[in-house]
Amino acid sequence: MIVFPNCKINLGLHVTGRRPDGFHDLETIFYPLPVNDALEVITHTQLQFESSGIPVPGDAADNLCIRAFQLLQADFPQLQPVNIHLLKNIPIGAGLGGGSADAAFMLQLLNQKYQLGLPEAALVNYAAQLGSDCPFFVVNKPCYATGRGEIMEEITLDLSGYSFLLVHPGIHVNTGWAFKQLIPGTPVHSLREMIQLPVEEWKDIVTNDFEAPVFRAHSVLGAIKEQMYASGAIYAAMSGSGSAIFGIYPKNKIADILWDASYRVFTIR
């Protein structure tokens, strides 16, 4: 059985407070985009994980797909071991939620493969135990998110009339470092309200708090954003704590830009 986990971008991101548990409260708009990994699961004699495509760092035993299987198996002992193969295409450490997507899709795949009958709310609860972004990929629709990102409210936001350019220059931004650069505060206007304005008005009002410190540390990221605006983007921003930069363009009007050969570049028309 095979599924195709997709990525997400953050249309604005505000860090609003620090929590007693050491995490931060935030508000953001999650928006799914069709840049995909491929995740295949086959019943096997033992639990195994292997990957191809972009190298996946860390011990395979700690991969979120393995953890997702173990999380469900703890409550459903009848789950048979599986061989997991992940074809990794979504850039890692880019603010695109690729690892979270893989974990959430793994939960949904197992639910379907073994006919567990888990409703969406239960899958969201399992996903929240794997990571703050994971619940979004169970819903996988535009959402206004608060808390650590796990408290979601579906919103009406259709950007299918635009094209997207997504650029990842291979820079890894440490999320813990990025949070330490910020002083949390309450935004003047909620992203839930601002995102309902026309896309043409987003440039000066829809912001990502991480951009200022991350761009200071990695000036090439700010340069990529400015190059998108210079080439006709209506709105451009960094996703999450970085380092992928996305641009929203008029439909089928993404300019041909000669990017560095080491960059990963995706166009969604």
mmCIF file of C-alpha atoms in Angstrom:
data_model
loop_
_atom_site.group_PDB
_atom_site.id
_atom_site.type_symbol
_atom_site.label_atom_id
_atom_site.label_comp_id
_atom_site.label_asym_id
_atom_site.label_seq_id
_atom_site.Cartn_x
_atom_site.Cartn_y
_atom_site.Cartn_z
ATOM 1 C CA MET A 1 0.000 0.000 0.000
ATOM 2 C CA ILE A 2 1.389 3.395 -0.971
ATOM 3 C CA VAL A 3 0.511 6.989 -0.095
ATOM 4 C CA PHE A 4 2.023 10.327 -1.045
ATOM 5 C CA PRO A 5 2.588 12.676 1.919
ATOM 6 C CA ASN A 6 2.517 16.329 0.867
ATOM 7 C CA CYS A 7 4.220 19.382 2.334
ATOM 8 C CA LYS A 8 2.772 22.522 3.905
ATOM 9 C CA ILE A 9 3.685 26.179 4.013
ATOM 10 C CA ASN A 10 2.977 28.744 6.706
ATOM 11 C CA LEU A 11 1.079 31.782 5.483
ATOM 12 C CA GLY A 12 2.337 33.976 8.284
ATOM 13 C CA LEU A 13 3.553 32.858 11.708
ATOM 14 C CA HIS A 14 3.448 34.682 15.050
ATOM 15 C CA VAL A 15 5.037 33.434 18.271
ATOM 16 C CA THR A 16 2.662 34.706 20.932
ATOM 17 C CA GLY A 17 3.971 33.307 24.225
ATOM 18 C CA ARG A 18 6.119 30.828 26.098
ATOM 19 C CA ARG A 19 4.358 27.909 27.752
ATOM 20 C CA PRO A 20 5.058 26.360 31.175
ATOM 21 C CA ASP A 21 6.040 23.112 29.395
ATOM 22 C CA GLY A 22 8.893 24.910 27.623
ATOM 23 C CA PHE A 23 7.175 25.044 24.243
ATOM 24 C CA HIS A 24 5.839 28.229 22.631
ATOM 25 C CA ASP A 25 2.332 29.333 21.723
ATOM 26 C CA LEU A 26 1.933 30.494 18.166
ATOM 27 C CA GLU A 27 -0.603 31.346 15.536
ATOM 28 C CA THR A 28 -0.197 30.461 11.909
ATOM 29 C CA ILE A 29 -2.048 29.532 8.751
ATOM 30 C CA PHE A 30 -1.175 26.064 7.447
ATOM 31 C CA TYR A 31 -1.677 25.590 3.715
ATOM 32 C CA PRO A 32 -1.010 22.259 1.947
ATOM 33 C CA LEU A 33 0.996 22.123 -1.289
ATOM 34 C CA PRO A 34 1.480 19.164 -3.689
ATOM 35 C CA VAL A 35 5.201 18.590 -3.193
ATOM 36 C CA ASN A 36 5.236 14.944 -2.151
ATOM 37 C CA ASP A 37 7.157 12.076 -0.645
ATOM 38 C CA ALA A 38 6.131 8.469 -1.388
ATOM 39 C CA LEU A 39 5.491 6.100 1.517
ATOM 40 C CA GLU A 40 5.007 2.366 0.913
ATOM 41 C CA VAL A 41 4.106 -0.200 3.559
ATOM 42 C CA ILE A 42 4.160 -3.984 3.066
ATOM 43 C CA THR A 43 3.296 -6.601 5.670
ATOM 44 C CA HIS A 44 6.535 -8.254 6.763
ATOM 45 C CA THR A 45 8.009 -10.627 9.322
ATOM 46 C CA GLN A 46 9.616 -7.786 11.278
ATOM 47 C CA LEU A 47 9.345 -4.017 11.545
ATOM 48 C CA GLN A 48 11.808 -2.393 9.133
ATOM 49 C CA PHE A 49 12.420 1.097 7.749
ATOM 50 C CA GLU A 50 14.398 2.023 4.667
ATOM 51 C CA SER A 51 14.562 5.161 2.553
ATOM 52 C CA SER A 52 15.761 6.475 -0.772
ATOM 53 C CA GLY A 53 15.902 9.889 -2.406
ATOM 54 C CA ILE A 54 17.069 12.659 -0.063
ATOM 55 C CA PRO A 55 19.141 11.045 2.728
ATOM 56 C CA VAL A 56 17.137 10.792 5.955
ATOM 57 C CA PRO A 57 19.380 11.563 8.969
ATOM 58 C CA GLY A 58 19.306 9.755 12.286
ATOM 59 C CA ASP A 59 18.744 6.204 13.417
ATOM 60 C CA ALA A 60 16.054 4.422 11.406
ATOM 61 C CA ALA A 61 14.595 3.098 14.677
ATOM 62 C CA ASP A 62 13.796 6.687 15.707
ATOM 63 C CA ASN A 63 12.113 7.674 12.443
ATOM 64 C CA LEU A 64 8.643 9.132 12.893
ATOM 65 C CA CYS A 65 7.139 6.479 10.625
ATOM 66 C CA ILE A 66 8.436 3.754 12.950
ATOM 67 C CA ARG A 67 7.203 5.692 15.967
ATOM 68 C CA ALA A 68 3.777 6.090 14.346
ATOM 69 C CA PHE A 69 3.542 2.326 13.865
ATOM 70 C CA GLN A 70 4.622 1.646 17.451
ATOM 71 C CA LEU A 71 2.146 4.196 18.787
ATOM 72 C CA LEU A 72 -0.775 2.433 17.102
ATOM 73 C CA GLN A 73 0.504 -1.048 17.881
ATOM 74 C CA ALA A 74 0.519 -0.231 21.603
ATOM 75 C CA ASP A 75 -3.278 0.131 21.396
ATOM 76 C CA PHE A 76 -3.826 -2.404 18.596
ATOM 77 C CA PRO A 77 -1.535 -5.375 19.294
ATOM 78 C CA GLN A 78 -2.976 -7.201 16.279
ATOM 79 C CA LEU A 79 -0.989 -4.952 13.928
ATOM 80 C CA GLN A 80 1.418 -7.112 11.973
ATOM 81 C CA PRO A 81 5.022 -5.936 11.439
ATOM 82 C CA VAL A 82 5.628 -4.014 8.232
ATOM 83 C CA ASN A 83 8.424 -3.040 5.925
ATOM 84 C CA ILE A 84 8.352 0.737 5.407
ATOM 85 C CA HIS A 85 9.992 2.357 2.401
ATOM 86 C CA LEU A 86 10.106 6.145 2.216
ATOM 87 C CA LEU A 87 11.070 7.900 -0.998
ATOM 88 C CA LYS A 88 12.128 11.277 0.373
ATOM 89 C CA ASN A 89 11.541 14.256 -1.901
ATOM 90 C CA ILE A 90 10.350 17.033 0.453
ATOM 91 C CA PRO A 91 13.456 18.923 1.677
ATOM 92 C CA ILE A 92 14.389 18.121 5.279
ATOM 93 C CA GLY A 93 14.688 20.881 7.883
ATOM 94 C CA ALA A 94 13.055 23.371 5.548
ATOM 95 C CA GLY A 95 9.936 24.409 7.455
ATOM 96 C CA LEU A 96 7.773 22.339 5.098
ATOM 97 C CA GLY A 97 6.671 19.681 7.588
ATOM 98 C CA GLY A 98 7.873 16.715 5.534
ATOM 99 C CA GLY A 99 8.682 14.466 8.490
ATOM 100 C CA SER A 100 5.402 15.366 10.171
ATOM 101 C CA ALA A 101 3.532 14.585 6.962
ATOM 102 C CA ASP A 102 5.190 11.173 6.693
ATOM 103 C CA ALA A 103 4.173 10.323 10.275
ATOM 104 C CA ALA A 104 0.566 11.479 9.832
ATOM 105 C CA PHE A 105 0.167 9.646 6.537
ATOM 106 C CA MET A 106 1.640 6.536 8.169
ATOM 107 C CA LEU A 107 -1.105 6.650 10.797
ATOM 108 C CA GLN A 108 -3.780 7.027 8.138
ATOM 109 C CA LEU A 109 -2.292 4.279 5.977
ATOM 110 C CA LEU A 110 -2.238 1.810 8.872
ATOM 111 C CA ASN A 111 -5.785 2.779 9.834
ATOM 112 C CA GLN A 112 -6.933 1.920 6.333
ATOM 113 C CA LYS A 113 -4.697 -1.114 5.744
ATOM 114 C CA TYR A 114 -5.714 -2.835 8.964
ATOM 115 C CA GLN A 115 -9.289 -1.485 9.016
ATOM 116 C CA LEU A 116 -8.923 -0.024 12.511
ATOM 117 C CA GLY A 117 -11.907 2.274 12.036
ATOM 118 C CA LEU A 118 -10.272 5.263 13.721
ATOM 119 C CA PRO A 119 -12.109 8.552 13.052
ATOM 120 C CA GLU A 120 -10.259 11.730 12.145
ATOM 121 C CA ALA A 121 -10.394 13.062 15.723
ATOM 122 C CA ALA A 122 -8.641 9.942 17.047
ATOM 123 C CA LEU A 123 -5.974 10.140 14.334
ATOM 124 C CA VAL A 124 -5.391 13.799 15.212
ATOM 125 C CA ASN A 125 -4.888 12.788 18.841
ATOM 126 C CA TYR A 126 -2.329 10.138 17.896
ATOM 127 C CA ALA A 127 -0.607 12.573 15.541
ATOM 128 C CA ALA A 128 -0.280 15.189 18.296
ATOM 129 C CA GLN A 129 1.795 12.690 20.277
ATOM 130 C CA LEU A 130 4.321 12.546 17.431
ATOM 131 C CA GLY A 131 4.855 16.260 16.813
ATOM 132 C CA SER A 132 3.227 19.688 16.797
ATOM 133 C CA ASP A 133 2.769 19.820 12.997
ATOM 134 C CA CYS A 134 1.581 16.230 12.616
ATOM 135 C CA PRO A 135 -2.133 16.819 13.347
ATOM 136 C CA PHE A 136 -2.405 19.248 10.438
ATOM 137 C CA PHE A 137 -1.566 16.523 7.938
ATOM 138 C CA VAL A 138 -4.489 14.433 9.142
ATOM 139 C CA VAL A 139 -6.841 17.310 8.310
ATOM 140 C CA ASN A 140 -4.688 18.453 5.354
ATOM 141 C CA LYS A 141 -6.840 21.472 4.538
ATOM 142 C CA PRO A 142 -6.153 25.202 5.076
ATOM 143 C CA CYS A 143 -6.228 25.769 8.824
ATOM 144 C CA TYR A 144 -5.790 28.536 11.351
ATOM 145 C CA ALA A 145 -3.629 26.962 14.051
ATOM 146 C CA THR A 146 -2.816 28.022 17.609
ATOM 147 C CA GLY A 147 -1.292 26.402 20.696
ATOM 148 C CA ARG A 148 1.836 24.571 19.562
ATOM 149 C CA GLY A 149 0.161 24.312 16.167
ATOM 150 C CA GLU A 150 -2.047 21.394 17.143
ATOM 151 C CA ILE A 151 -5.226 23.430 17.840
ATOM 152 C CA MET A 152 -6.735 23.854 14.397
ATOM 153 C CA GLU A 153 -9.714 25.535 12.837
ATOM 154 C CA GLU A 154 -10.443 24.877 9.179
ATOM 155 C CA ILE A 155 -10.748 28.067 7.160
ATOM 156 C CA THR A 156 -12.028 28.886 3.710
ATOM 157 C CA LEU A 157 -8.951 29.719 1.650
ATOM 158 C CA ASP A 158 -8.611 28.637 -1.975
ATOM 159 C CA LEU A 159 -5.368 29.608 -3.699
ATOM 160 C CA SER A 160 -5.822 27.300 -6.685
ATOM 161 C CA GLY A 161 -6.097 30.389 -8.895
ATOM 162 C CA TYR A 162 -2.403 31.152 -8.266
ATOM 163 C CA SER A 163 0.920 29.464 -8.986
ATOM 164 C CA PHE A 164 3.590 28.761 -6.371
ATOM 165 C CA LEU A 165 7.371 28.795 -6.495
ATOM 166 C CA LEU A 166 9.182 26.983 -3.687
ATOM 167 C CA VAL A 167 12.947 27.332 -3.224
ATOM 168 C CA HIS A 168 15.133 25.566 -0.675
ATOM 169 C CA PRO A 169 18.826 26.548 -0.756
ATOM 170 C CA GLY A 170 19.946 23.660 1.430
ATOM 171 C CA ILE A 171 20.443 25.768 4.565
ATOM 172 C CA HIS A 172 19.409 24.099 7.819
ATOM 173 C CA VAL A 173 17.953 26.406 10.474
ATOM 174 C CA ASN A 174 17.954 24.972 13.988
ATOM 175 C CA THR A 175 14.415 25.415 15.315
ATOM 176 C CA GLY A 176 15.525 25.727 18.946
ATOM 177 C CA TRP A 177 17.991 28.459 18.013
ATOM 178 C CA ALA A 178 15.325 30.270 15.994
ATOM 179 C CA PHE A 179 12.867 30.364 18.907
ATOM 180 C CA LYS A 180 15.569 31.753 21.204
ATOM 181 C CA GLN A 181 15.955 34.759 18.900
ATOM 182 C CA LEU A 182 12.365 35.893 19.468
ATOM 183 C CA ILE A 183 10.553 37.820 22.168
ATOM 184 C CA PRO A 184 6.974 36.471 22.116
ATOM 185 C CA GLY A 185 4.188 39.000 21.972
ATOM 186 C CA THR A 186 0.546 39.457 21.065
ATOM 187 C CA PRO A 187 0.105 40.554 17.430
ATOM 188 C CA VAL A 188 -1.974 43.648 16.725
ATOM 189 C CA HIS A 189 -4.133 41.756 14.230
ATOM 190 C CA SER A 190 -4.886 38.056 14.068
ATOM 191 C CA LEU A 191 -3.691 36.111 11.037
ATOM 192 C CA ARG A 192 -7.179 34.617 10.818
ATOM 193 C CA GLU A 193 -8.470 38.091 9.910
ATOM 194 C CA MET A 194 -5.542 39.221 7.767
ATOM 195 C CA ILE A 195 -5.526 36.099 5.601
ATOM 196 C CA GLN A 196 -9.061 36.870 4.440
ATOM 197 C CA LEU A 197 -7.827 40.018 2.717
ATOM 198 C CA PRO A 198 -6.924 39.809 -0.997
ATOM 199 C CA VAL A 199 -3.544 38.136 -1.607
ATOM 200 C CA GLU A 200 -2.393 41.373 -3.232
ATOM 201 C CA GLU A 201 -2.566 43.034 0.211
ATOM 202 C CA TRP A 202 -0.584 40.392 2.114
ATOM 203 C CA LYS A 203 2.902 41.706 1.354
ATOM 204 C CA ASP A 204 3.040 44.337 4.072
ATOM 205 C CA ILE A 205 0.710 42.811 6.666
ATOM 206 C CA VAL A 206 1.084 39.000 6.717
ATOM 207 C CA THR A 207 4.391 38.317 8.454
ATOM 208 C CA ASN A 208 6.539 35.502 9.815
ATOM 209 C CA ASP A 209 8.270 36.418 13.105
ATOM 210 C CA PHE A 210 11.197 34.133 12.295
ATOM 211 C CA GLU A 211 12.193 35.969 9.126
ATOM 212 C CA ALA A 212 14.075 38.851 10.779
ATOM 213 C CA PRO A 213 16.516 36.768 12.868
ATOM 214 C CA VAL A 214 16.897 33.999 10.293
ATOM 215 C CA PHE A 215 17.541 36.459 7.457
ATOM 216 C CA ARG A 216 20.165 38.206 9.606
ATOM 217 C CA ALA A 217 21.941 34.894 10.046
ATOM 218 C CA HIS A 218 21.457 33.761 6.422
ATOM 219 C CA SER A 219 21.246 36.751 4.097
ATOM 220 C CA VAL A 220 20.802 34.509 1.051
ATOM 221 C CA LEU A 221 17.278 33.703 2.244
ATOM 222 C CA GLY A 222 16.254 37.351 2.216
ATOM 223 C CA ALA A 223 17.819 37.668 -1.224
ATOM 224 C CA ILE A 224 15.723 34.758 -2.525
ATOM 225 C CA LYS A 225 12.569 36.402 -1.199
ATOM 226 C CA GLU A 226 13.451 39.716 -2.838
ATOM 227 C CA GLN A 227 14.248 37.951 -6.104
ATOM 228 C CA MET A 228 10.783 36.438 -6.072
ATOM 229 C CA TYR A 229 9.189 39.850 -5.619
ATOM 230 C CA ALA A 230 11.382 41.270 -8.382
ATOM 231 C CA SER A 231 10.199 38.484 -10.699
ATOM 232 C CA GLY A 232 6.510 39.215 -10.145
ATOM 233 C CA ALA A 233 5.492 37.397 -6.958
ATOM 234 C CA ILE A 234 2.355 38.799 -5.327
ATOM 235 C CA TYR A 235 3.411 37.490 -1.924
ATOM 236 C CA ALA A 236 6.597 35.786 -0.746
ATOM 237 C CA ALA A 237 7.683 34.533 2.663
ATOM 238 C CA MET A 238 9.699 31.981 4.557
ATOM 239 C CA SER A 239 7.856 28.874 5.724
ATOM 240 C CA GLY A 240 8.026 27.986 9.414
ATOM 241 C CA SER A 241 11.410 28.661 10.978
ATOM 242 C CA GLY A 242 13.019 28.135 7.582
ATOM 243 C CA SER A 243 14.691 27.779 5.365
ATOM 244 C CA ALA A 244 12.366 27.226 2.392
ATOM 245 C CA ILE A 245 11.077 30.394 0.719
ATOM 246 C CA PHE A 246 7.850 30.394 -1.270
ATOM 247 C CA GLY A 247 6.326 32.865 -3.691
ATOM 248 C CA ILE A 248 2.709 33.190 -4.813
ATOM 249 C CA TYR A 249 2.387 34.319 -8.437
ATOM 250 C CA PRO A 250 -0.433 35.048 -10.868
ATOM 251 C CA LYS A 251 -1.556 31.807 -12.466
ATOM 252 C CA ASN A 252 1.071 30.374 -14.849
ATOM 253 C CA LYS A 253 3.217 33.500 -14.616
ATOM 254 C CA ILE A 254 6.242 32.236 -12.705
ATOM 255 C CA ALA A 255 9.327 33.859 -14.214
ATOM 256 C CA ASP A 256 12.298 31.737 -15.282
ATOM 257 C CA ILE A 257 14.983 32.465 -12.701
ATOM 258 C CA LEU A 258 18.482 31.007 -12.901
ATOM 259 C CA TRP A 259 18.851 29.675 -9.374
ATOM 260 C CA ASP A 260 22.037 28.196 -7.940
ATOM 261 C CA ALA A 261 22.371 24.596 -9.128
ATOM 262 C CA SER A 262 22.455 23.341 -5.524
ATOM 263 C CA TYR A 263 18.973 24.730 -4.722
ATOM 264 C CA ARG A 264 15.875 22.518 -4.680
ATOM 265 C CA VAL A 265 13.227 24.318 -6.728
ATOM 266 C CA PHE A 266 9.569 23.339 -7.114
ATOM 267 C CA THR A 267 6.874 24.997 -9.206
ATOM 268 C CA ILE A 268 3.171 24.396 -8.589
ATOM 269 C CA ARG A 269 1.193 25.766 -11.471
#
